[in-house]
Coordinates of C-alpha atoms in Angstrom, one line a residue:
M1 CA 0.0 0.0 0.0
K2 CA 1.3 3.5 -0.9
I3 CA 0.5 5.8 2.0
L4 CA 0.9 9.6 2.0
R5 CA 0.8 11.3 5.4
I6 CA 0.6 15.1 5.7
T7 CA 1.3 17.1 8.9
S8 CA 2.5 20.5 10.0
I9 CA 6.0 19.9 11.2
G10 CA 8.7 17.4 10.2
F11 CA 10.6 17.2 13.5
E12 CA 9.7 15.6 16.8
G13 CA 8.2 18.5 18.6
G14 CA 5.5 16.7 20.6
G15 CA 3.4 13.6 21.1
S16 CA 1.7 13.8 17.7
D17 CA 5.0 13.9 15.8
N18 CA 6.4 11.1 17.9
G19 CA 3.3 9.0 17.1
I20 CA 3.7 9.6 13.3
I21 CA 7.3 8.5 13.5
L22 CA 6.4 5.3 15.5
V23 CA 3.5 4.4 13.2
D24 CA 5.6 4.9 10.1
K25 CA 8.3 2.6 11.3
V26 CA 5.8 -0.2 11.9
L27 CA 4.1 0.4 8.5
R28 CA 7.4 0.3 6.6
R29 CA 8.4 -2.8 8.5
M30 CA 5.2 -4.4 7.3
G31 CA 6.2 -3.7 3.7
H32 CA 4.1 -0.6 3.0
T33 CA 5.5 2.4 1.3
V34 CA 5.1 5.6 3.3
K35 CA 5.9 9.2 2.3
I36 CA 5.5 12.3 4.5
L37 CA 4.8 15.9 3.5
T38 CA 5.4 18.6 6.1
S39 CA 6.5 22.2 6.4
N40 CA 10.2 23.1 6.7
L41 CA 9.7 24.7 10.1
R42 CA 12.8 24.5 12.3
S43 CA 15.1 23.2 9.5
D44 CA 17.9 23.4 12.1
L45 CA 16.5 20.2 13.7
P46 CA 16.5 16.6 12.2
H47 CA 13.4 16.1 10.0
F48 CA 11.5 12.9 9.2
S49 CA 9.7 14.3 6.1
D50 CA 10.2 13.2 2.5
F51 CA 8.6 16.3 1.0
E52 CA 8.5 19.8 2.4
F53 CA 7.0 23.3 1.7
K54 CA 7.9 26.7 3.2
A55 CA 6.5 27.0 6.7
L56 CA 3.6 29.3 7.2
D57 CA 5.4 30.8 10.2
Y58 CA 8.0 32.2 7.8
Q59 CA 5.4 34.3 6.0
P60 CA 4.9 38.0 6.7
H61 CA 2.7 38.6 9.6
V62 CA 0.0 40.4 7.6
L63 CA -0.4 37.4 5.3
K64 CA -0.1 34.7 7.9
L65 CA -3.6 34.9 9.2
F66 CA -5.2 34.7 5.7
Y67 CA -2.9 31.9 4.7
R68 CA -4.3 29.8 7.6
S69 CA -7.4 29.5 5.3
F70 CA -5.7 28.9 2.0
Y71 CA -1.9 28.5 1.9
P72 CA -0.5 28.4 -1.7
N73 CA 2.8 26.8 -0.6
S74 CA 1.2 23.7 0.9
Y75 CA -1.4 23.5 -2.0
F76 CA 1.2 23.4 -4.8
A77 CA 3.6 21.2 -2.9
L78 CA 0.9 18.6 -2.4
R79 CA -0.3 18.9 -6.0
K80 CA 3.3 18.0 -7.1
V81 CA 3.6 15.1 -4.6
L82 CA 0.2 13.6 -5.7
K83 CA 1.3 13.7 -9.3
E84 CA 4.6 12.1 -8.7
Y85 CA 3.7 9.6 -5.9
Q86 CA 0.1 8.7 -6.6
P87 CA -0.8 7.3 -3.2
D88 CA -3.4 4.7 -2.5
I89 CA -4.6 6.6 0.6
V90 CA -3.8 10.0 2.2
Q91 CA -3.8 10.6 5.9
L92 CA -4.0 14.2 7.3
H93 CA -2.7 15.0 10.8
T94 CA -2.0 18.4 12.3
M95 CA -3.1 21.3 10.0
S96 CA -1.8 24.6 11.5
Q97 CA 1.0 24.9 8.9
V98 CA -0.9 23.1 6.2
S99 CA -4.3 25.0 6.0
P100 CA -7.5 23.6 4.5
S101 CA -6.1 24.4 1.0
V102 CA -4.9 20.8 0.6
L103 CA -8.3 19.4 1.1
F104 CA -9.4 20.6 -2.3
L105 CA -6.8 18.4 -4.0
L106 CA -7.9 15.2 -2.4
K107 CA -11.3 14.6 -4.0
K108 CA -9.8 11.7 -6.2
Y109 CA -8.0 10.0 -3.3
P110 CA -9.3 8.0 -0.3
T111 CA -8.7 10.4 2.6
V112 CA -8.4 9.9 6.4
M113 CA -7.9 12.7 8.9
T114 CA -6.6 12.2 12.5
I115 CA -7.7 14.9 14.9
H116 CA -4.9 15.1 17.5
G117 CA -6.3 18.0 19.6
A118 CA -7.0 21.7 19.4
E119 CA -7.1 23.0 15.8
D120 CA -8.6 25.8 13.9
F121 CA -11.6 23.6 13.0
T122 CA -12.4 22.4 16.5
P123 CA -14.8 25.0 18.1
S124 CA -14.8 23.3 21.5
L125 CA -11.0 23.4 21.7
L126 CA -10.4 26.5 19.6
L127 CA -9.0 28.7 22.3
W128 CA -6.3 26.1 23.2
S129 CA -4.9 26.5 19.7
F130 CA -4.2 30.2 20.1
P131 CA -0.8 31.6 21.1
K132 CA -0.6 33.1 24.6
T133 CA -0.2 36.6 23.0
C134 CA -4.0 36.4 22.3
F135 CA -4.8 36.5 26.0
K136 CA -4.6 39.3 28.6
D137 CA -3.6 37.0 31.5
D138 CA -2.7 33.6 30.1
Q139 CA -6.2 32.4 30.9
Y140 CA -7.5 30.3 28.0
K141 CA -11.1 31.7 28.2
L142 CA -13.2 34.0 26.1
S143 CA -13.2 36.5 28.8
G144 CA -9.3 36.5 28.7
L145 CA -9.0 37.4 25.1
N146 CA -7.4 40.7 24.2
F147 CA -8.2 42.6 21.0
S148 CA -5.9 40.5 18.8
G149 CA -7.4 37.4 20.4
W150 CA -10.9 38.4 19.5
L151 CA -9.8 39.0 15.9
H152 CA -8.3 35.5 15.9
Y153 CA -11.4 34.0 17.4
V154 CA -13.9 35.6 15.0
Y155 CA -11.7 34.8 12.0
H156 CA -11.2 31.1 12.9
R157 CA -14.6 30.5 14.3
Y158 CA -16.6 31.9 11.5
I159 CA -14.4 32.2 8.4
N160 CA -11.6 29.7 8.6
G161 CA -13.8 27.2 10.3
A162 CA -16.4 27.4 7.5
I163 CA -13.7 26.8 4.9
Y164 CA -12.6 23.7 6.8
R165 CA -16.1 22.4 7.1
F166 CA -16.6 22.9 3.3
G167 CA -13.4 21.0 2.6
F168 CA -14.2 18.2 5.0
R169 CA -16.8 16.9 2.5
I170 CA -13.9 15.0 0.8
V171 CA -12.7 13.4 4.0
D172 CA -13.8 9.7 4.1
L173 CA -13.0 9.1 7.8
F174 CA -12.0 11.0 10.9
I175 CA -10.0 9.3 13.6
V176 CA -9.6 10.4 17.2
F177 CA -7.5 8.9 20.0
S178 CA -10.1 8.9 22.9
Q179 CA -13.8 8.6 23.6
Y180 CA -13.5 12.0 25.1
M181 CA -12.4 13.5 21.7
K182 CA -15.0 11.4 19.9
N183 CA -17.8 13.0 22.0
L184 CA -16.3 16.4 21.7
M185 CA -16.1 16.2 18.0
K186 CA -19.7 15.0 17.8
V187 CA -20.6 18.3 19.6
D188 CA -18.7 20.0 16.8
H189 CA -20.6 18.1 14.2
I190 CA -17.7 15.8 13.2
E191 CA -18.4 12.1 13.3
S192 CA -15.3 10.0 14.0
V193 CA -13.9 6.6 14.9
C194 CA -12.0 6.2 18.2
V195 CA -8.7 4.3 17.9
P196 CA -6.9 4.7 21.3
N197 CA -3.5 6.3 21.1
A198 CA -0.5 4.1 21.5
T199 CA 3.3 4.0 21.8
K200 CA 6.2 1.7 21.6
L201 CA 6.3 0.1 25.1
F202 CA 9.3 -0.3 27.2
E203 CA 10.2 -3.5 29.0
Y204 CA 8.9 -3.9 32.5
E205 CA 11.4 -3.2 35.3
P206 CA 10.7 -3.6 39.1
I207 CA 10.7 -0.3 41.0
D208 CA 13.7 0.5 43.0
L209 CA 12.2 1.0 46.5
H210 CA 15.2 3.1 47.5
S211 CA 14.6 5.7 44.7
N212 CA 13.6 9.2 45.8
L213 CA 12.7 10.4 42.3
I214 CA 9.4 11.6 40.8
A215 CA 9.1 13.2 37.4
Y216 CA 7.2 15.2 34.8
V217 CA 7.8 14.6 31.1
G218 CA 6.4 16.9 28.3
R219 CA 6.2 20.4 26.9
I220 CA 6.7 23.2 29.4
E221 CA 3.6 25.3 28.8
K222 CA 1.5 27.0 31.4
F223 CA -1.5 24.9 30.5
K224 CA 0.5 21.7 31.2
G225 CA 0.2 22.6 34.9
V226 CA 3.8 21.9 36.0
Q227 CA 3.6 25.0 38.3
Y228 CA 1.1 23.0 40.5
L229 CA 3.5 20.1 40.6
I230 CA 6.3 22.3 41.7
E231 CA 4.1 23.9 44.4
S232 CA 3.1 20.4 45.7
M233 CA 6.8 19.8 46.4
L234 CA 6.5 22.1 49.5
N235 CA 4.2 19.5 51.2
I236 CA 6.0 16.5 49.9
I237 CA 9.4 17.7 51.2
R238 CA 8.0 18.0 54.7
T239 CA 7.3 14.2 54.7
Y240 CA 10.2 13.1 52.4
P241 CA 13.0 15.6 52.7
D242 CA 15.2 13.8 50.2
I243 CA 12.6 13.7 47.4
R244 CA 13.7 14.9 44.0
L245 CA 11.6 16.1 41.0
N246 CA 13.0 15.8 37.5
I247 CA 11.3 17.9 34.8
A248 CA 12.0 16.6 31.2
G249 CA 11.1 18.9 28.3
T250 CA 11.4 22.4 27.0
G251 CA 9.0 25.2 26.3
P252 CA 8.2 28.9 26.7
Y253 CA 7.2 28.6 30.4
E254 CA 10.5 27.1 31.5
N255 CA 12.0 30.3 32.8
Q256 CA 8.9 31.1 34.9
L257 CA 9.0 27.7 36.5
K258 CA 12.7 28.0 37.3
L259 CA 11.9 31.4 39.0
L260 CA 9.1 29.7 40.9
T261 CA 11.4 27.0 42.3
K262 CA 13.7 29.8 43.4
E263 CA 10.9 31.8 45.0
L264 CA 9.8 28.7 46.9
G265 CA 13.3 27.8 48.0
I266 CA 13.3 24.3 46.6
E267 CA 15.9 24.6 43.8
S268 CA 17.9 21.8 45.3
H269 CA 14.9 19.5 45.0
V270 CA 14.0 20.3 41.3
N271 CA 16.1 19.4 38.2
F272 CA 15.3 20.8 34.7
L273 CA 16.6 18.2 32.3
G274 CA 15.7 19.8 28.9
H275 CA 14.7 17.7 25.9
L276 CA 15.4 13.9 26.3
N277 CA 15.6 11.4 23.5
R278 CA 14.0 8.0 23.9
E279 CA 17.0 6.3 25.4
Q280 CA 17.3 9.1 28.0
L281 CA 13.6 8.9 28.7
H282 CA 13.9 5.2 29.3
D283 CA 16.7 5.8 31.8
L284 CA 14.6 8.4 33.6
Y285 CA 11.6 6.1 33.8
R286 CA 13.8 3.3 35.1
H287 CA 14.9 5.4 38.1
L288 CA 11.7 7.1 39.1
K289 CA 8.9 5.9 41.4
I290 CA 6.0 8.1 40.1
L291 CA 5.2 10.1 36.9
I292 CA 3.0 13.1 37.4
V293 CA 0.9 14.5 34.5
P294 CA -0.7 17.7 36.0
S295 CA -2.3 19.2 32.9
V296 CA -4.8 22.0 33.2
W297 CA -6.1 21.8 29.6
P298 CA -8.3 18.8 28.5
E299 CA -5.6 16.5 27.1
P300 CA -7.1 14.4 24.3
F301 CA -5.2 11.4 25.6
G302 CA -1.8 11.8 27.4
K303 CA 0.5 9.3 25.9
V304 CA 3.5 9.9 28.1
G305 CA 1.7 8.2 30.9
I306 CA 1.5 5.0 28.9
E307 CA 5.3 5.0 28.4
A308 CA 5.9 5.2 32.2
M309 CA 3.3 2.6 32.9
S310 CA 4.9 0.2 30.5
L311 CA 7.9 0.0 32.8
G312 CA 5.5 -0.4 35.7
R313 CA 5.5 3.1 37.0
P314 CA 2.3 4.4 38.7
V315 CA 1.0 7.7 37.3
I316 CA -0.8 10.6 39.0
A317 CA -2.7 12.7 36.5
S318 CA -5.2 15.5 36.3
D319 CA -8.7 14.2 35.7
V320 CA -9.2 16.1 32.4
G321 CA -9.8 15.2 28.8
G322 CA -9.1 11.6 28.0
M323 CA -6.8 10.8 30.9
S324 CA -9.2 8.5 32.6
E325 CA -9.3 6.3 29.5
W326 CA -5.9 4.9 30.2
L327 CA -5.3 5.6 33.9
V328 CA -7.4 3.4 36.2
D329 CA -7.9 5.4 39.4
C330 CA -6.6 3.7 42.6
E331 CA -5.2 0.8 40.5
T332 CA -2.6 2.1 38.1
G333 CA -2.2 5.5 39.9
Y334 CA -4.5 8.3 40.9
L335 CA -6.6 10.9 39.1
V336 CA -6.6 14.3 40.9
P337 CA -8.5 17.6 40.3
P338 CA -6.6 20.0 38.0
E339 CA -4.9 23.1 39.4
N340 CA -4.7 21.4 42.8
S341 CA -1.2 21.1 44.3
S342 CA -2.5 19.8 47.6
A343 CA -4.1 16.8 45.9
I344 CA -1.0 16.0 44.0
A345 CA 1.1 16.1 47.2
D346 CA -1.4 13.9 49.1
K347 CA -1.4 11.2 46.4
V348 CA 2.4 11.2 46.0
I349 CA 2.8 10.9 49.8
K350 CA 0.2 8.1 49.9
I351 CA 2.0 6.1 47.3
L352 CA 5.5 6.6 48.7
S353 CA 4.4 5.7 52.2
T354 CA 2.7 2.4 51.2
P355 CA 5.4 0.2 49.5
G356 CA 2.9 -2.7 49.1
M357 CA 0.5 -0.5 47.2
L358 CA 3.3 1.0 45.1
Q359 CA 4.3 -2.5 44.0
E360 CA 0.8 -3.5 43.3
M361 CA 0.2 -0.4 41.2
S362 CA 3.4 -1.1 39.3
V363 CA 2.1 -4.5 38.2
N364 CA -1.3 -3.1 37.3
A365 CA 0.3 -0.3 35.4
R366 CA 2.3 -2.7 33.2
S367 CA -0.8 -4.8 32.5
R368 CA -2.8 -1.8 31.5
A369 CA -0.1 -0.4 29.3
L370 CA -0.2 -3.5 27.1
D371 CA -3.6 -2.4 25.7
F372 CA -1.8 0.6 24.1
D373 CA 1.0 -1.1 22.2
I374 CA 1.9 0.6 18.9
E375 CA 1.7 -2.7 16.9
R376 CA -2.0 -3.2 17.9
H377 CA -2.7 0.5 17.0
V378 CA -1.2 0.1 13.5
E379 CA -3.3 -3.0 12.9
K380 CA -6.4 -1.1 13.6
I381 CA -5.4 1.8 11.4
L382 CA -4.6 -0.6 8.5
R383 CA -8.1 -2.1 8.8
L384 CA -9.6 1.4 8.6
Y385 CA -7.4 2.2 5.6
K386 CA -8.7 -0.9 3.8
E387 CA -12.3 -0.1 4.6
V388 CA -11.9 3.5 3.4
I389 CA -10.2 2.3 0.1
E390 CA -12.9 -0.3 -0.5
G391 CA -15.7 2.3 0.2
Y392 CA -14.1 4.8 -2.0
A393 CA -13.9 2.3 -4.9
Q394 CA -17.7 1.7 -4.6
K395 CA -18.5 5.4 -5.0

């Protein structure tokens, strides 16, 4: 099968890009031909793309907003790729650099779109796709929008969104990664099929009961809620003075978090590790006792938790979005209210102070993680590909 996948960025900038890389490796190993079209954003980083177009971010500011609706660079790049490659099926992923312009080239091709999260065409999550410069106080609410934010909102909600909806007529199937997203997209009048997200699992390793390490892994954005995890350390340290928190990842909120640790006087207990590759992440997971995912925004899934659970590490996560679809409360870890540092501290202390429960959760976590293996995920995606191709042939 000749598969063409289209997404915004060609480097591993987050969970969606990591997922594309993992899926493509499995597809190629199965004998399928896979090509990827992306923008050339951050050409200083290693890219996994086969074809590229000039990133929308590199366009003049005055044109950038309009190009979000119809971007000539992605349009003509795809037209050339389709002519040369002639894929059996096309799968669309993140669209921020791509724009709906490409949709109008795909009428003659079986087309699948995976909705990873907040995009210009998801009204229920629209505000979460905006840059923080659109808000007066970093609060992702309508009441927090500044003048520029309101212009963005009206444009994407009523103009760009309408163009996407018109272009969506050619999409044969929408895929989401959680039941939460499926229900949310239904509210936004998009019918979809849920294929739970997945990752390449690590081997199980027993927890080192002498470890004093907990961790966060992911982008460092305000809506990721790491500030509440850092604040929770004040309570945790009182019970476990030798506790250490490792924060793996990078992002625009990193300096504020470092300042927060200094203001709280806990710099010696918090380490900022920066970006880690898969081998480095594996080493981090091996040595920690608990992973914390303190997101404030409604995470569509939260794949990083599956990685930690595959080694047998319990997870404490905010009860938002699709988190409860992989984390079984009180069995593989704990769900806590978002923006609640006290709740995080209470659950960390509870797990650390009960070695028997820690080990039981470790075994449960590994067992649960097996349901989200990347090989099973790809098998489900391939079945959907075949159904779409067969259905398209009968049109």
